[in-house]
Amino acid sequence: MTKVDPKEIIELFPENDREWAQDFNIAMWWKGLNDSQCAAELCKALDAIRDSGQSAEELFGDPAEFGEARAFARLTPQQLADSEMPINSSLVLLVGFGLVVGLLCTGFGIWVGIRDGWTSNSWHFWQLAALTAGAGIALSGHLWWFYRSKGKFARSWVLGFSGIAVSIAAAVLIVVFGGEEAMPLPNWLAPILGVGLAVGVFWLPFDKESKPESDRAAAYTDPEAWFAESTRLLRGRYGMRGKEAISVMAPARDHWSNLRRTGGESTIIEEFGTPSEFIIGQGVNTAKALQRRWLLMRLLPLVLVGLYGPSIVEDLLAQDRNGWDIFFAVSVMIYAAITLYELRPANRTEYVESKLSERRAQARGLEEGRDE
């Protein structure tokens, strides 16, 4: 099938409606529709305009609002699920960490080379140990969060704890065998290694992560498997606690039990839809989970400030402090102050209401998509 470019469809609109069509396309793309889905919606709008004889504005109203409504109606349950995840692949997470660490090594390598000379040996083993432990613990924590958000709780704990243990063990070994000595590494080599890491991560020899199992009805013909999957997704994707997820699923369980007692012949998929479809409708009942996530996202930076704060203050009070020590300390204090300011209840309420509004729109769109 030939791929249709939305821009080609936009060119077919009447001249006075092309700007509307462009805004309509942008609104759908921004909400996650792919090119083929956008093109299909543009074709429907174009046919309606030709049949009615009205302008696009008169027929559909504001392009941004109409585009958002059509996007939520057109998005598949998997696309709606992916919209809850800022990162949908562990490979992307690994690439991101490799890129960040590589750029840090490049930046600090250039700075140290200019400061101490390119042929000097300024890097120590304890610094390598700190980098190993810090990057390893951070990556392990993010993998724990990533797989937990996908509802894969066992894998998240295994990767999280094993990654942290390996990172700490590697750092300890580096300190034991290297101590306070300088590494036999000339300063000019550090930024080259950093660039190599930042660029090399894009050619990692990993196979692409397999796509999530599709929500085929045949996979959840067993009611208990359906309820288990729905509960797992509520806990992982939406961050509910176990008791909260059970409470949300209780009405569905009661309804299914009553349906069985009265001799209903519909399958659980016919009654509720697939697990992904069902929990999208339950996403509007996640205010408490959203409050917890909001709090964790803002407390984590303060935890990092608390961990590194003592060493920053120590450098600031030292007699041989330099301009960099003062600048870094002031930057961290400003960052901590901004983070504390963002802990206001008004910010929490705004975040929760915004997410719930988006999830209500997703649920309405999914219902509209079913009715079409």
mmCIF file of C-alpha atoms in Angstrom:
data_model
loop_
_atom_site.group_PDB
_atom_site.id
_atom_site.type_symbol
_atom_site.label_atom_id
_atom_site.label_comp_id
_atom_site.label_asym_id
_atom_site.label_seq_id
_atom_site.Cartn_x
_atom_site.Cartn_y
_atom_site.Cartn_z
ATOM 1 C CA MET A 1 0.000 0.000 0.000
ATOM 2 C CA THR A 2 1.379 3.393 -1.026
ATOM 3 C CA LYS A 3 2.134 5.673 1.895
ATOM 4 C CA VAL A 4 0.155 8.916 1.743
ATOM 5 C CA ASP A 5 1.821 12.123 2.906
ATOM 6 C CA PRO A 6 -0.537 14.404 4.887
ATOM 7 C CA LYS A 7 1.005 17.407 3.080
ATOM 8 C CA GLU A 8 -0.313 16.043 -0.210
ATOM 9 C CA ILE A 9 -3.825 15.852 1.230
ATOM 10 C CA ILE A 10 -3.565 19.393 2.615
ATOM 11 C CA GLU A 11 -2.773 20.674 -0.885
ATOM 12 C CA LEU A 12 -6.138 19.295 -2.067
ATOM 13 C CA PHE A 13 -8.090 21.480 0.388
ATOM 14 C CA PRO A 14 -9.661 24.697 -0.913
ATOM 15 C CA GLU A 15 -7.157 27.528 -0.677
ATOM 16 C CA ASN A 16 -9.055 29.280 2.110
ATOM 17 C CA ASP A 17 -9.070 26.071 4.191
ATOM 18 C CA ARG A 18 -5.423 25.044 3.833
ATOM 19 C CA GLU A 19 -4.247 26.917 6.896
ATOM 20 C CA TRP A 20 -7.025 25.230 8.884
ATOM 21 C CA ALA A 21 -5.964 21.849 7.496
ATOM 22 C CA GLN A 22 -2.334 22.468 8.462
ATOM 23 C CA ASP A 23 -3.330 23.366 12.037
ATOM 24 C CA PHE A 24 -5.635 20.341 12.137
ATOM 25 C CA ASN A 25 -2.803 18.060 11.019
ATOM 26 C CA ILE A 26 -0.363 19.543 13.548
ATOM 27 C CA ALA A 27 -2.876 19.063 16.373
ATOM 28 C CA MET A 28 -3.360 15.386 15.480
ATOM 29 C CA TRP A 29 0.386 14.787 15.090
ATOM 30 C CA TRP A 30 1.074 16.476 18.430
ATOM 31 C CA LYS A 31 -1.334 14.091 20.154
ATOM 32 C CA GLY A 32 0.431 11.035 18.743
ATOM 33 C CA LEU A 33 -1.190 10.075 15.440
ATOM 34 C CA ASN A 34 1.151 8.757 12.777
ATOM 35 C CA ASP A 35 1.222 10.036 9.177
ATOM 36 C CA SER A 36 -1.177 7.427 7.817
ATOM 37 C CA GLN A 37 -3.713 8.132 10.560
ATOM 38 C CA CYS A 38 -3.431 11.893 10.010
ATOM 39 C CA ALA A 39 -3.844 11.437 6.267
ATOM 40 C CA ALA A 40 -6.990 9.342 6.769
ATOM 41 C CA GLU A 41 -8.543 11.992 9.014
ATOM 42 C CA LEU A 42 -7.624 14.751 6.568
ATOM 43 C CA CYS A 43 -9.307 12.803 3.764
ATOM 44 C CA LYS A 44 -12.497 12.449 5.830
ATOM 45 C CA ALA A 45 -12.505 16.186 6.595
ATOM 46 C CA LEU A 46 -11.883 17.033 2.933
ATOM 47 C CA ASP A 47 -14.786 14.823 1.786
ATOM 48 C CA ALA A 48 -17.089 16.419 4.360
ATOM 49 C CA ILE A 49 -16.113 19.927 3.226
ATOM 50 C CA ARG A 50 -16.736 19.068 -0.432
ATOM 51 C CA ASP A 51 -20.118 17.481 0.340
ATOM 52 C CA SER A 52 -21.337 20.296 2.591
ATOM 53 C CA GLY A 53 -20.091 23.299 0.637
ATOM 54 C CA GLN A 54 -19.120 24.947 3.931
ATOM 55 C CA SER A 55 -15.711 26.117 5.062
ATOM 56 C CA ALA A 56 -13.685 23.949 7.418
ATOM 57 C CA GLU A 57 -14.064 26.466 10.251
ATOM 58 C CA GLU A 58 -17.853 26.528 9.868
ATOM 59 C CA LEU A 59 -18.111 22.768 9.666
ATOM 60 C CA PHE A 60 -15.634 21.611 12.311
ATOM 61 C CA GLY A 61 -14.770 24.660 14.410
ATOM 62 C CA ASP A 62 -11.335 25.324 15.878
ATOM 63 C CA PRO A 63 -8.718 23.070 14.204
ATOM 64 C CA ALA A 64 -6.733 22.485 17.406
ATOM 65 C CA GLU A 65 -9.767 21.364 19.416
ATOM 66 C CA PHE A 66 -11.148 19.273 16.562
ATOM 67 C CA GLY A 67 -7.721 17.742 15.923
ATOM 68 C CA GLU A 68 -7.346 16.763 19.571
ATOM 69 C CA ALA A 69 -10.803 15.193 19.628
ATOM 70 C CA ARG A 70 -10.148 13.232 16.437
ATOM 71 C CA ALA A 71 -6.742 12.115 17.687
ATOM 72 C CA PHE A 72 -8.166 10.631 20.874
ATOM 73 C CA ALA A 73 -10.861 8.879 18.813
ATOM 74 C CA ARG A 74 -8.296 7.532 16.349
ATOM 75 C CA LEU A 75 -5.497 6.481 18.701
ATOM 76 C CA THR A 76 -5.280 2.758 19.331
ATOM 77 C CA PRO A 77 -5.263 1.475 22.926
ATOM 78 C CA GLN A 78 -1.540 0.752 22.553
ATOM 79 C CA GLN A 79 -0.861 4.313 21.385
ATOM 80 C CA LEU A 80 -2.841 5.679 24.325
ATOM 81 C CA ALA A 81 -0.851 3.428 26.642
ATOM 82 C CA ASP A 82 2.448 4.603 25.127
ATOM 83 C CA SER A 83 1.441 8.227 25.697
ATOM 84 C CA GLU A 84 1.648 7.572 29.449
ATOM 85 C CA MET A 85 5.306 6.584 29.090
ATOM 86 C CA PRO A 86 7.939 9.211 28.223
ATOM 87 C CA ILE A 87 10.226 6.343 27.156
ATOM 88 C CA ASN A 88 8.796 3.201 25.575
ATOM 89 C CA SER A 89 11.967 1.189 25.051
ATOM 90 C CA SER A 90 14.755 0.123 27.385
ATOM 91 C CA LEU A 91 17.141 0.498 24.433
ATOM 92 C CA VAL A 92 16.245 4.198 24.185
ATOM 93 C CA LEU A 93 16.943 4.482 27.908
ATOM 94 C CA LEU A 94 20.385 2.923 27.492
ATOM 95 C CA VAL A 95 21.173 5.186 24.553
ATOM 96 C CA GLY A 96 20.098 8.237 26.557
ATOM 97 C CA PHE A 97 22.317 7.335 29.497
ATOM 98 C CA GLY A 98 25.276 6.599 27.273
ATOM 99 C CA LEU A 99 24.806 9.940 25.534
ATOM 100 C CA VAL A 100 24.605 11.876 28.827
ATOM 101 C CA VAL A 101 27.661 10.172 30.340
ATOM 102 C CA GLY A 102 29.617 10.640 27.109
ATOM 103 C CA LEU A 103 28.809 14.357 26.957
ATOM 104 C CA LEU A 104 29.744 14.781 30.630
ATOM 105 C CA CYS A 105 33.105 13.108 30.040
ATOM 106 C CA THR A 106 33.655 15.272 26.973
ATOM 107 C CA GLY A 107 32.796 18.519 28.726
ATOM 108 C CA PHE A 108 34.783 17.877 31.890
ATOM 109 C CA GLY A 109 37.625 16.369 29.854
ATOM 110 C CA ILE A 110 37.986 19.545 27.811
ATOM 111 C CA TRP A 111 37.783 21.729 30.921
ATOM 112 C CA VAL A 112 40.423 19.687 32.805
ATOM 113 C CA GLY A 113 42.658 19.580 29.735
ATOM 114 C CA ILE A 114 42.591 23.366 29.408
ATOM 115 C CA ARG A 115 43.120 23.811 33.146
ATOM 116 C CA ASP A 116 45.936 21.297 33.770
ATOM 117 C CA GLY A 117 47.407 20.721 30.314
ATOM 118 C CA TRP A 118 46.558 18.102 27.737
ATOM 119 C CA THR A 119 49.467 15.790 28.489
ATOM 120 C CA SER A 120 49.043 15.752 32.283
ATOM 121 C CA ASN A 121 47.451 12.917 34.253
ATOM 122 C CA SER A 122 44.697 14.655 36.240
ATOM 123 C CA TRP A 123 42.140 11.869 36.511
ATOM 124 C CA HIS A 124 42.203 9.608 39.593
ATOM 125 C CA PHE A 125 40.854 6.128 40.173
ATOM 126 C CA TRP A 126 38.414 7.345 42.819
ATOM 127 C CA GLN A 127 36.818 9.616 40.212
ATOM 128 C CA LEU A 128 36.353 6.656 37.896
ATOM 129 C CA ALA A 129 34.809 4.755 40.804
ATOM 130 C CA ALA A 130 32.405 7.627 41.515
ATOM 131 C CA LEU A 131 31.395 7.795 37.851
ATOM 132 C CA THR A 132 30.877 4.034 37.700
ATOM 133 C CA ALA A 133 28.770 3.941 40.860
ATOM 134 C CA GLY A 134 26.759 7.061 40.047
ATOM 135 C CA ALA A 135 25.964 6.150 36.440
ATOM 136 C CA GLY A 136 25.275 2.498 37.297
ATOM 137 C CA ILE A 137 22.942 3.304 40.193
ATOM 138 C CA ALA A 138 21.099 5.944 38.156
ATOM 139 C CA LEU A 139 20.664 3.597 35.190
ATOM 140 C CA SER A 140 19.509 0.749 37.437
ATOM 141 C CA GLY A 141 16.995 3.024 39.118
ATOM 142 C CA HIS A 142 15.601 4.146 35.784
ATOM 143 C CA LEU A 143 15.344 0.546 34.548
ATOM 144 C CA TRP A 144 13.502 -0.310 37.761
ATOM 145 C CA TRP A 145 11.073 2.539 37.123
ATOM 146 C CA PHE A 146 10.716 1.687 33.407
ATOM 147 C CA TYR A 147 9.791 -1.969 33.882
ATOM 148 C CA ARG A 148 7.608 -1.239 36.906
ATOM 149 C CA SER A 149 5.661 1.316 34.865
ATOM 150 C CA LYS A 150 5.107 -1.399 32.260
ATOM 151 C CA GLY A 151 3.769 -3.697 34.978
ATOM 152 C CA LYS A 152 6.746 -6.081 34.885
ATOM 153 C CA PHE A 153 7.375 -5.998 38.632
ATOM 154 C CA ALA A 154 9.645 -9.049 38.987
ATOM 155 C CA ARG A 155 11.953 -7.903 36.190
ATOM 156 C CA SER A 156 12.091 -4.376 37.604
ATOM 157 C CA TRP A 157 13.276 -5.548 41.027
ATOM 158 C CA VAL A 158 15.802 -8.002 39.575
ATOM 159 C CA LEU A 159 17.360 -5.423 37.246
ATOM 160 C CA GLY A 160 17.216 -2.651 39.823
ATOM 161 C CA PHE A 161 18.881 -4.471 42.703
ATOM 162 C CA SER A 162 21.353 -6.462 40.607
ATOM 163 C CA GLY A 163 22.385 -3.333 38.687
ATOM 164 C CA ILE A 164 22.962 -1.356 41.874
ATOM 165 C CA ALA A 165 24.921 -4.221 43.448
ATOM 166 C CA VAL A 166 27.150 -4.624 40.390
ATOM 167 C CA SER A 167 27.755 -0.857 40.169
ATOM 168 C CA ILE A 168 28.776 -0.590 43.818
ATOM 169 C CA ALA A 169 30.958 -3.706 43.606
ATOM 170 C CA ALA A 170 32.745 -2.363 40.522
ATOM 171 C CA ALA A 171 33.327 1.004 42.224
ATOM 172 C CA VAL A 172 34.732 -0.684 45.338
ATOM 173 C CA LEU A 173 37.116 -2.800 43.266
ATOM 174 C CA ILE A 174 38.366 0.297 41.422
ATOM 175 C CA VAL A 175 39.018 2.101 44.713
ATOM 176 C CA VAL A 176 40.709 -0.932 46.286
ATOM 177 C CA PHE A 177 43.101 -1.512 43.399
ATOM 178 C CA GLY A 178 43.579 2.120 42.370
ATOM 179 C CA GLY A 179 43.229 4.085 45.581
ATOM 180 C CA GLU A 180 44.060 7.782 45.389
ATOM 181 C CA GLU A 181 46.535 7.340 42.552
ATOM 182 C CA ALA A 182 46.188 9.097 39.221
ATOM 183 C CA MET A 183 45.220 6.948 36.273
ATOM 184 C CA PRO A 184 47.720 6.539 33.438
ATOM 185 C CA LEU A 185 45.362 8.491 31.238
ATOM 186 C CA PRO A 186 46.500 11.716 29.540
ATOM 187 C CA ASN A 187 43.948 14.498 29.701
ATOM 188 C CA TRP A 188 43.587 14.653 25.913
ATOM 189 C CA LEU A 189 42.212 11.107 25.882
ATOM 190 C CA ALA A 190 39.224 11.774 28.191
ATOM 191 C CA PRO A 191 37.195 13.972 25.795
ATOM 192 C CA ILE A 192 37.924 11.575 22.931
ATOM 193 C CA LEU A 193 36.573 8.670 24.968
ATOM 194 C CA GLY A 194 33.549 10.790 25.886
ATOM 195 C CA VAL A 195 32.802 11.586 22.239
ATOM 196 C CA GLY A 196 33.302 7.924 21.346
ATOM 197 C CA LEU A 197 30.786 6.866 24.008
ATOM 198 C CA ALA A 198 28.239 9.545 23.049
ATOM 199 C CA VAL A 199 28.393 8.590 19.374
ATOM 200 C CA GLY A 200 28.918 4.855 19.837
ATOM 201 C CA VAL A 201 25.703 4.273 21.796
ATOM 202 C CA PHE A 202 23.719 4.838 18.598
ATOM 203 C CA TRP A 203 25.336 1.696 17.134
ATOM 204 C CA LEU A 204 24.833 -0.588 20.098
ATOM 205 C CA PRO A 205 24.567 -4.206 18.876
ATOM 206 C CA PHE A 206 21.219 -4.800 20.552
ATOM 207 C CA ASP A 207 18.231 -6.173 18.778
ATOM 208 C CA LYS A 208 15.241 -3.895 18.862
ATOM 209 C CA GLU A 209 13.050 -4.638 21.840
ATOM 210 C CA SER A 210 10.138 -6.784 20.845
ATOM 211 C CA LYS A 211 6.874 -4.974 20.583
ATOM 212 C CA PRO A 212 4.425 -5.452 23.452
ATOM 213 C CA GLU A 213 2.041 -8.321 23.016
ATOM 214 C CA SER A 214 -0.986 -7.055 21.183
ATOM 215 C CA ASP A 215 -4.259 -6.916 23.066
ATOM 216 C CA ARG A 216 -5.830 -9.725 21.075
ATOM 217 C CA ALA A 217 -9.054 -11.068 22.457
ATOM 218 C CA ALA A 218 -7.744 -14.624 22.285
ATOM 219 C CA ALA A 219 -5.040 -13.784 24.819
ATOM 220 C CA TYR A 220 -7.586 -12.985 27.541
ATOM 221 C CA THR A 221 -10.473 -15.369 27.043
ATOM 222 C CA ASP A 222 -9.909 -16.601 30.606
ATOM 223 C CA PRO A 223 -11.634 -14.092 32.948
ATOM 224 C CA GLU A 224 -9.016 -14.507 35.684
ATOM 225 C CA ALA A 225 -6.223 -13.798 33.203
ATOM 226 C CA TRP A 226 -8.159 -10.723 32.051
ATOM 227 C CA PHE A 227 -8.590 -9.427 35.619
ATOM 228 C CA ALA A 228 -4.950 -10.161 36.481
ATOM 229 C CA GLU A 229 -3.720 -8.269 33.410
ATOM 230 C CA SER A 230 -6.015 -5.307 34.087
ATOM 231 C CA THR A 231 -4.890 -5.114 37.722
ATOM 232 C CA ARG A 232 -1.235 -5.325 36.677
ATOM 233 C CA LEU A 233 -1.672 -2.470 34.203
ATOM 234 C CA LEU A 234 -3.455 -0.300 36.762
ATOM 235 C CA ARG A 235 -0.596 -0.793 39.211
ATOM 236 C CA GLY A 236 2.169 -0.346 36.669
ATOM 237 C CA ARG A 237 0.987 2.205 34.129
ATOM 238 C CA TYR A 238 -1.086 4.327 36.493
ATOM 239 C CA GLY A 239 0.887 3.792 39.704
ATOM 240 C CA MET A 240 -1.942 2.465 41.846
ATOM 241 C CA ARG A 241 -1.226 0.523 45.000
ATOM 242 C CA GLY A 242 -2.390 -3.073 45.165
ATOM 243 C CA LYS A 243 -5.433 -2.304 47.314
ATOM 244 C CA GLU A 244 -6.392 0.650 45.126
ATOM 245 C CA ALA A 245 -6.250 -1.466 41.977
ATOM 246 C CA ILE A 246 -8.340 -4.212 43.615
ATOM 247 C CA SER A 247 -10.897 -1.596 44.706
ATOM 248 C CA VAL A 248 -11.149 -0.168 41.183
ATOM 249 C CA MET A 249 -11.567 -3.651 39.715
ATOM 250 C CA ALA A 250 -14.212 -4.696 42.288
ATOM 251 C CA PRO A 251 -17.260 -3.291 40.393
ATOM 252 C CA ALA A 252 -16.146 -5.058 37.218
ATOM 253 C CA ARG A 253 -15.703 -8.335 39.120
ATOM 254 C CA ASP A 254 -19.167 -7.963 40.698
ATOM 255 C CA HIS A 255 -20.735 -7.180 37.338
ATOM 256 C CA TRP A 256 -19.057 -10.190 35.746
ATOM 257 C CA SER A 257 -20.175 -12.479 38.585
ATOM 258 C CA ASN A 258 -23.773 -11.262 38.276
ATOM 259 C CA LEU A 259 -23.640 -11.735 34.517
ATOM 260 C CA ARG A 260 -22.463 -15.334 34.961
ATOM 261 C CA ARG A 261 -25.205 -16.060 37.498
ATOM 262 C CA THR A 262 -27.920 -14.747 35.184
ATOM 263 C CA GLY A 263 -26.680 -16.918 32.338
ATOM 264 C CA GLY A 264 -25.100 -14.223 30.185
ATOM 265 C CA GLU A 265 -23.266 -15.638 27.187
ATOM 266 C CA SER A 266 -21.018 -12.722 26.252
ATOM 267 C CA THR A 267 -17.272 -13.124 26.696
ATOM 268 C CA ILE A 268 -15.331 -10.899 29.025
ATOM 269 C CA ILE A 269 -13.771 -9.123 26.020
ATOM 270 C CA GLU A 270 -17.216 -8.426 24.572
ATOM 271 C CA GLU A 271 -18.410 -7.116 27.921
ATOM 272 C CA PHE A 272 -15.479 -4.922 28.961
ATOM 273 C CA GLY A 273 -13.122 -4.757 25.998
ATOM 274 C CA THR A 274 -9.458 -5.696 26.202
ATOM 275 C CA PRO A 275 -7.509 -4.936 29.406
ATOM 276 C CA SER A 276 -5.834 -1.910 27.823
ATOM 277 C CA GLU A 277 -9.158 -0.536 26.631
ATOM 278 C CA PHE A 278 -10.765 -1.115 30.011
ATOM 279 C CA ILE A 279 -8.106 0.560 32.133
ATOM 280 C CA ILE A 280 -8.022 3.630 29.878
ATOM 281 C CA GLY A 281 -11.556 4.211 31.090
ATOM 282 C CA GLN A 282 -10.410 3.679 34.692
ATOM 283 C CA GLY A 283 -7.583 6.207 34.321
ATOM 284 C CA VAL A 284 -9.954 8.933 35.482
ATOM 285 C CA ASN A 285 -9.887 7.393 38.987
ATOM 286 C CA THR A 286 -6.170 7.882 39.586
ATOM 287 C CA ALA A 287 -6.003 11.174 41.529
ATOM 288 C CA LYS A 288 -4.203 9.637 44.533
ATOM 289 C CA ALA A 289 -1.659 7.844 42.357
ATOM 290 C CA LEU A 290 -0.999 11.074 40.440
ATOM 291 C CA GLN A 291 -0.402 12.944 43.700
ATOM 292 C CA ARG A 292 2.164 10.341 44.750
ATOM 293 C CA ARG A 293 3.968 10.499 41.409
ATOM 294 C CA TRP A 294 3.977 14.287 41.499
ATOM 295 C CA LEU A 295 5.524 14.214 44.984
ATOM 296 C CA LEU A 296 8.165 11.627 44.061
ATOM 297 C CA MET A 297 9.185 13.551 40.928
ATOM 298 C CA ARG A 298 9.846 16.658 43.028
ATOM 299 C CA LEU A 299 11.408 15.018 46.060
ATOM 300 C CA LEU A 300 13.989 13.074 44.044
ATOM 301 C CA PRO A 301 15.969 16.219 43.085
ATOM 302 C CA LEU A 302 16.029 17.250 46.747
ATOM 303 C CA VAL A 303 17.390 13.821 47.679
ATOM 304 C CA LEU A 304 20.216 14.310 45.170
ATOM 305 C CA VAL A 305 20.929 17.763 46.596
ATOM 306 C CA GLY A 306 21.034 16.231 50.080
ATOM 307 C CA LEU A 307 23.478 13.539 48.981
ATOM 308 C CA TYR A 308 25.913 15.906 47.266
ATOM 309 C CA GLY A 309 25.243 18.944 49.446
ATOM 310 C CA PRO A 310 27.835 18.217 52.183
ATOM 311 C CA SER A 311 30.703 17.888 49.686
ATOM 312 C CA ILE A 312 29.575 21.076 47.913
ATOM 313 C CA VAL A 313 29.511 23.003 51.187
ATOM 314 C CA GLU A 314 32.905 21.573 52.136
ATOM 315 C CA ASP A 315 34.422 22.806 48.869
ATOM 316 C CA LEU A 316 32.762 26.196 49.327
ATOM 317 C CA LEU A 317 34.225 26.665 52.837
ATOM 318 C CA ALA A 318 37.709 25.456 51.892
ATOM 319 C CA GLN A 319 40.528 28.027 51.877
ATOM 320 C CA ASP A 320 41.563 27.101 48.332
ATOM 321 C CA ARG A 321 38.088 27.439 46.833
ATOM 322 C CA ASN A 322 37.875 28.899 43.358
ATOM 323 C CA GLY A 323 35.264 30.601 41.223
ATOM 324 C CA TRP A 324 33.913 27.297 39.956
ATOM 325 C CA ASP A 325 33.212 26.085 43.529
ATOM 326 C CA ILE A 326 31.263 29.261 44.293
ATOM 327 C CA PHE A 327 29.325 29.172 41.010
ATOM 328 C CA PHE A 328 28.444 25.486 41.423
ATOM 329 C CA ALA A 329 27.285 25.949 45.041
ATOM 330 C CA VAL A 330 25.109 28.933 44.141
ATOM 331 C CA SER A 331 23.603 27.035 41.188
ATOM 332 C CA VAL A 332 22.723 24.074 43.405
ATOM 333 C CA MET A 333 21.121 26.361 46.009
ATOM 334 C CA ILE A 334 19.023 28.080 43.341
ATOM 335 C CA TYR A 335 17.998 24.694 41.980
ATOM 336 C CA ALA A 336 16.986 23.503 45.468
ATOM 337 C CA ALA A 337 15.009 26.715 46.089
ATOM 338 C CA ILE A 338 13.097 26.341 42.820
ATOM 339 C CA THR A 339 12.337 22.693 43.610
ATOM 340 C CA LEU A 340 11.028 23.632 47.061
ATOM 341 C CA TYR A 341 8.875 26.356 45.510
ATOM 342 C CA GLU A 342 7.357 23.826 43.113
ATOM 343 C CA LEU A 343 6.185 21.732 46.072
ATOM 344 C CA ARG A 344 3.298 24.147 46.572
ATOM 345 C CA PRO A 345 -0.152 22.462 46.813
ATOM 346 C CA ALA A 346 -1.356 24.697 43.968
ATOM 347 C CA ASN A 347 1.215 23.122 41.624
ATOM 348 C CA ARG A 348 0.137 19.653 42.719
ATOM 349 C CA THR A 349 -3.526 20.437 42.078
ATOM 350 C CA GLU A 350 -2.744 21.877 38.659
ATOM 351 C CA TYR A 351 -0.710 18.807 37.680
ATOM 352 C CA VAL A 352 -3.339 16.325 38.872
ATOM 353 C CA GLU A 353 -6.237 18.155 37.216
ATOM 354 C CA SER A 354 -4.319 18.477 33.960
ATOM 355 C CA LYS A 355 -3.523 14.746 33.826
ATOM 356 C CA LEU A 356 -7.054 13.743 34.799
ATOM 357 C CA SER A 357 -8.484 16.042 32.129
ATOM 358 C CA GLU A 358 -6.236 14.417 29.543
ATOM 359 C CA ARG A 359 -7.236 10.932 30.679
ATOM 360 C CA ARG A 360 -10.925 11.832 30.559
ATOM 361 C CA ALA A 361 -10.407 13.035 26.987
ATOM 362 C CA GLN A 362 -8.672 9.754 26.145
ATOM 363 C CA ALA A 363 -11.551 7.743 27.610
ATOM 364 C CA ARG A 364 -14.133 9.773 25.659
ATOM 365 C CA GLY A 365 -12.117 9.437 22.479
ATOM 366 C CA LEU A 366 -11.850 5.680 22.898
ATOM 367 C CA GLU A 367 -15.630 5.421 23.292
ATOM 368 C CA GLU A 368 -16.160 7.586 20.211
ATOM 369 C CA GLY A 369 -13.723 5.434 18.270
ATOM 370 C CA ARG A 370 -15.678 2.308 19.205
ATOM 371 C CA ASP A 371 -18.948 3.866 18.048
ATOM 372 C CA GLU A 372 -17.569 4.814 14.617
#
